[in-house]
Coordinates of N, CA and C and ligand atoms in Angstrom, one line a residue:
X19 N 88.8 159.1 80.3 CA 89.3 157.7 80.3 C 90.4 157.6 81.3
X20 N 90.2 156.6 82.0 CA 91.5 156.0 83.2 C 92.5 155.8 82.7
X21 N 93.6 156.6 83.3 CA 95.1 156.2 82.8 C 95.6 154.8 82.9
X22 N 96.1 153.9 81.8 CA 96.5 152.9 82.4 C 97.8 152.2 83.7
X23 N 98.0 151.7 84.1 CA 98.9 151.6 85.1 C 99.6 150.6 84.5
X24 N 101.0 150.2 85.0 CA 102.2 149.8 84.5 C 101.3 148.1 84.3
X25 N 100.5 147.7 85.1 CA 100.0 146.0 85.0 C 99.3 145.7 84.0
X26 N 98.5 146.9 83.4 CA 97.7 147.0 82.6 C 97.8 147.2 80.7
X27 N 98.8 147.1 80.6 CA 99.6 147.5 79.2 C 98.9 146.5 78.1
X28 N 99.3 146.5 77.6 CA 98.8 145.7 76.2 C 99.8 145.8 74.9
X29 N 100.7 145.1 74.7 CA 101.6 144.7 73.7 C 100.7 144.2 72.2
X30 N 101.0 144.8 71.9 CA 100.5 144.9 70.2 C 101.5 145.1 69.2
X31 N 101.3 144.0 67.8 CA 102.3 144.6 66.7 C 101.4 145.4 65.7
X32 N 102.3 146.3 65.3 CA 101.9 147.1 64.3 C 102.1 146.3 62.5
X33 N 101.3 145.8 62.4 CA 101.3 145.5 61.3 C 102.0 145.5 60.1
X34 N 101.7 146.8 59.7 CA 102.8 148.0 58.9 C 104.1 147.5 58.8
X35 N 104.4 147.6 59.6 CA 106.2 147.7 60.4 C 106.5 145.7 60.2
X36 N 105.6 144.9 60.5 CA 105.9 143.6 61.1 C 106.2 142.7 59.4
X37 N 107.5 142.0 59.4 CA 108.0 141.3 58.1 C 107.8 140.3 58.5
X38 N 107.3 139.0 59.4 CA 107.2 138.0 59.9 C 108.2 137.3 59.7
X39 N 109.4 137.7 60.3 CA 110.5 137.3 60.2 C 110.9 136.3 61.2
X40 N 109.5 136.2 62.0 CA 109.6 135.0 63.2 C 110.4 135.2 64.6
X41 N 110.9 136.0 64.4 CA 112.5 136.5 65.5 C 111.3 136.6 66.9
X42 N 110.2 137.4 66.9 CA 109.3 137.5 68.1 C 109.0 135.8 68.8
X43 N 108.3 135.0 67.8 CA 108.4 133.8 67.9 C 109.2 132.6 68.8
X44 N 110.4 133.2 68.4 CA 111.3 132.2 69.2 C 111.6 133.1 70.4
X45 N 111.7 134.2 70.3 CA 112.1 134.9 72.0 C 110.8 135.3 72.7
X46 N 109.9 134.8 72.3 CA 108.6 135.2 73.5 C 108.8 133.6 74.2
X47 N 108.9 133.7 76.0 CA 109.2 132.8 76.7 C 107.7 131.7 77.5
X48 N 106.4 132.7 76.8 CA 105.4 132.4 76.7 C 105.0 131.9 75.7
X49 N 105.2 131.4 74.6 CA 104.6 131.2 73.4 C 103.4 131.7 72.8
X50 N 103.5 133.2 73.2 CA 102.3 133.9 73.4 C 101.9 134.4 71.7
X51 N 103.0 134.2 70.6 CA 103.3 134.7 69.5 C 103.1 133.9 68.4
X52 N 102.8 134.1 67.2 CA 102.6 133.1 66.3 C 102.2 134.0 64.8
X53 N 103.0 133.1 63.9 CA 103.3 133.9 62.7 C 101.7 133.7 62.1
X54 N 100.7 134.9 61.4 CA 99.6 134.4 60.6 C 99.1 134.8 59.5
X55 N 99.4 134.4 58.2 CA 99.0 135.6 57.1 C 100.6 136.0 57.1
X56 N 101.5 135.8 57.1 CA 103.0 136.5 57.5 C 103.4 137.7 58.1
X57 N 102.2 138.2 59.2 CA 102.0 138.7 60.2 C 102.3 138.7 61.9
X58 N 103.1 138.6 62.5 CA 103.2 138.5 64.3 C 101.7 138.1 64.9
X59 N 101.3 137.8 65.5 CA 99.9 137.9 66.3 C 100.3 137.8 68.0
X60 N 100.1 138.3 68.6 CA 100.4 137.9 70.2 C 99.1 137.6 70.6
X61 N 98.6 136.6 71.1 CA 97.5 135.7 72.0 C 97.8 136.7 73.7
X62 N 96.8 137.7 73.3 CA 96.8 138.6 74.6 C 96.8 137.6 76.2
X63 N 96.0 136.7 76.1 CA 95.3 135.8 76.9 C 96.9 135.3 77.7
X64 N 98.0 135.2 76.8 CA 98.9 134.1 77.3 C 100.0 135.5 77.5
X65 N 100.1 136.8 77.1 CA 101.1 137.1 76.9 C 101.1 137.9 78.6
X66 N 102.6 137.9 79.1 CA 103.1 138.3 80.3 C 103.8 139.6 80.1
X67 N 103.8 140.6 79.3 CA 104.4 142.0 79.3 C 105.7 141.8 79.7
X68 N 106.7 141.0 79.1 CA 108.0 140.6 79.6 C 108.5 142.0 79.1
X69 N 107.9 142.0 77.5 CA 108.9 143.0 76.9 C 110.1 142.4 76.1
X70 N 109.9 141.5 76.0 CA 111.1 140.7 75.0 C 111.2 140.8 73.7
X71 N 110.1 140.4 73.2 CA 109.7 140.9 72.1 C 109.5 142.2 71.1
X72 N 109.5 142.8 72.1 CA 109.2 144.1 71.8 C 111.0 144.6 71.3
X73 N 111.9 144.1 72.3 CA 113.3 144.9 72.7 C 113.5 144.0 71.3
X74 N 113.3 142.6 71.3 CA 113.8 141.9 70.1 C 113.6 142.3 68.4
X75 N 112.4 142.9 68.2 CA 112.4 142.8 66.9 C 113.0 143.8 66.1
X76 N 113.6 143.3 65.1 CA 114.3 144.5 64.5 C 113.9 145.0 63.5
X77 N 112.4 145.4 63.8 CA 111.9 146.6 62.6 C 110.9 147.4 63.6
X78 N 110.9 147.1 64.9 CA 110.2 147.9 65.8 C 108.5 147.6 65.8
X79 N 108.4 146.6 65.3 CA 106.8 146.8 65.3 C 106.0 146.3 66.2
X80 N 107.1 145.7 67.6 CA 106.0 145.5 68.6 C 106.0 146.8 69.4
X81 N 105.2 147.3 69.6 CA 104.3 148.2 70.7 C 103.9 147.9 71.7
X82 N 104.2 148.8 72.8 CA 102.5 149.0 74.2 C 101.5 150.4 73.8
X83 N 100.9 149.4 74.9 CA 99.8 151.4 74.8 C 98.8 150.8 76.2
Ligands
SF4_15 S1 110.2 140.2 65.2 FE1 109.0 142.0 64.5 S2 109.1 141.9 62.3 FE2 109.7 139.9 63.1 S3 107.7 138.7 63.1 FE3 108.0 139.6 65.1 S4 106.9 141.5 65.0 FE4 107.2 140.9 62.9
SF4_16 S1 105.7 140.8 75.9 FE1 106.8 138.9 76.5 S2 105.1 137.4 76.9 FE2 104.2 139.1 75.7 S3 104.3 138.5 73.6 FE3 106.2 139.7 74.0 S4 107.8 138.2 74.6 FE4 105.8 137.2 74.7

């Protein structure tokens, strides 16, 4: 399988980890985020790999890969 390159990332939350505490929500500058089931969801389609989200949440459960 092809290594991914820095453009190609994919931001995901880990479930597990995610309290829907909303905090992702208000600092994604895409409104790529949205609370569901009391869950994070990121709308891949809209999200821009800013990384905000990720630095923001404070139980770590946004991810790349
Ligand atoms: S900031 Fe983290 S814990 Fe809070 S809703 Fe977003 S992903 Fe879940
Ligand atoms: S990486 Fe940026 S654009 Fe993507 S969901 Fe997180 S805050 Fe929004």
């Amino acid at each position: 399988m092809k290594a991914k390159s820095s453009g190609e990332i994919e931001i995901y939350v880990d479930k597990k980890l995610c309290t829907g505490c909303g905090i992702c929500v208000r600092v994604c500058p895409e409104r790529a985020i949205a609370i569901n089931k009391g869950k994070a969801e990121i709308r891949k389609e809209l999200c821009k790999q800013c990384l905000i989200c990720m630095e923001e949440c404070p139980f770590n459960a946004i991810k790349r890969r």
